[in-house]
């Protein structure tokens, strides 16, 4: 995923290579805590999900220079984080270590994983399942026994169905993010008018505003990341085996791109956070194959 950070001097992010060992260690140490059976597809709620991981995440995010507040979450802020999960995690049958790394990035123990445009295609085609740093190879897929689907038609339909499911979730996230942003605008305007507000309380409020903005920005980048992965998959399916099912899949992708582009244009983050948090440029929908 491209970085949503604009002001890296203030909110810096560790280089992906420097945390690979830490990521592996955390995956092994906490693998027993991972169980995707809760609401919104998240791991089932418990002491790890509700207390330990969030606390560790705040400490890790603060150490990286990311905005993280100890203030209690509003109900809208809780839902914002819950719905963000759908777009900050890959497919359920994606490589296990990739899902684990994104799980810890969601809880902010790790920074977001770098974008891998081949990930979705490797997932639905059955390989190679070696992680985020491996490009897609049809030869390696076949040699490693990864061709576990009945026809390419089923792959086109899989892409179309996943895009349609993602597209259906966009309005829900758009609504909750608008409510959170509206509340944060009110919070920001109130800071100068609340009596006896300590410096620490003021700082925690600003951190929460920026923390919310960062989550919204990361989901916007995740939209672009997913659209790129779906386009990569459809284009490579088209090269491997043109099928009529490519047409409805292409239409679903362009509708998804158009909707996330409108969402991006409608998103106005609180001015206090426009410096450290950056949103992607609006996405322009386009067909799979263009001449010229």
XYZ file of C-alpha atoms in Angstrom, residues 133-251:
119
model
C 7.594 -10.204 -1.955
C 7.021 -12.797 -4.698
C 5.725 -11.882 -8.136
C 3.175 -14.037 -9.930
C 4.534 -16.878 -12.088
C 2.104 -19.217 -13.920
C 4.947 -21.693 -14.450
C 5.716 -21.879 -10.749
C 1.994 -22.079 -10.028
C 1.595 -25.225 -12.110
C 4.877 -26.836 -10.999
C 3.937 -26.405 -7.329
C 0.464 -27.871 -7.824
C -1.317 -24.569 -7.416
C -3.784 -24.951 -10.291
C -6.659 -26.030 -8.048
C -9.614 -24.574 -9.978
C -11.887 -26.174 -12.562
C -11.854 -23.465 -15.230
C -10.776 -19.907 -15.925
C -14.455 -18.969 -15.994
C -14.614 -19.630 -12.269
C -11.639 -17.277 -11.764
C -13.349 -14.452 -13.663
C -16.475 -14.998 -11.582
C -14.409 -15.034 -8.390
C -12.886 -11.645 -9.225
C -16.295 -10.216 -10.155
C -17.902 -11.493 -6.936
C -15.108 -10.133 -4.711
C -15.235 -6.715 -6.399
C -19.021 -6.638 -6.008
C -18.737 -7.535 -2.302
C -16.131 -4.811 -1.721
C -18.210 -2.294 -3.657
C -21.239 -3.018 -1.457
C -19.212 -2.118 1.652
C -18.005 1.278 0.388
C -21.210 3.230 1.245
C -21.160 1.880 4.819
C -17.565 2.974 5.378
C -18.260 6.295 3.649
C -21.153 6.972 6.037
C -19.303 6.098 9.244
C -16.160 7.977 8.195
C -18.256 11.071 7.426
C -19.790 10.877 10.904
C -16.376 10.518 12.545
C -14.879 13.376 10.513
C -17.856 15.610 11.341
C -17.412 14.881 15.051
C -13.680 15.569 14.783
C -14.364 18.944 13.150
C -16.533 19.753 16.182
C -13.837 18.475 18.541
C -11.157 20.587 16.855
C -13.289 23.751 17.035
C -14.042 23.091 20.706
C -10.414 22.910 21.827
C -10.054 26.669 22.100
C -13.256 27.126 24.085
C -13.089 24.434 26.801
C -12.085 25.769 30.208
C -9.287 24.196 32.245
C -8.095 21.999 29.366
C -4.618 20.728 30.180
C -1.828 20.467 27.629
C -1.969 16.665 27.841
C -5.726 16.613 27.219
C -5.312 18.965 24.271
C -2.566 16.773 22.816
C -4.610 13.576 23.254
C -7.572 15.163 21.457
C -5.383 16.210 18.516
C -3.848 12.733 18.410
C -7.294 11.123 18.265
C -8.360 13.427 15.420
C -5.215 12.556 13.481
C -5.518 8.874 14.384
C -9.026 8.779 12.907
C -7.833 10.640 9.824
C -4.981 8.167 9.380
C -7.366 5.186 9.481
C -9.596 6.813 6.869
C -6.564 7.594 4.714
C -5.267 4.034 4.972
C -8.612 2.671 3.832
C -8.524 5.055 0.855
C -5.065 3.742 -0.046
C -6.374 0.199 0.468
C -9.187 0.919 -2.012
C -6.599 1.887 -4.618
C -4.458 -1.100 -3.690
C -7.371 -3.501 -4.137
C -8.511 -1.908 -7.377
C -4.959 -2.343 -8.681
C -4.870 -5.983 -7.595
C -8.237 -6.714 -9.228
C -7.160 -5.005 -12.444
C -3.894 -6.968 -12.446
C -5.843 -10.197 -12.015
C -8.361 -9.468 -14.771
C -5.685 -8.310 -17.210
C -3.589 -11.427 -16.627
C -6.632 -13.680 -16.857
C -7.430 -11.983 -20.171
C -3.946 -12.820 -21.447
C -4.020 -16.397 -20.126
C -7.509 -17.208 -21.362
C -10.020 -14.697 -22.780
C -13.551 -15.576 -21.650
C -16.914 -13.821 -22.017
C -17.040 -13.545 -18.225
C -14.338 -10.864 -18.461
C -17.009 -8.334 -19.545
C -19.165 -8.311 -16.356
C -16.005 -8.482 -14.251
C -14.597 -5.431 -16.067
C -17.855 -3.525 -15.548
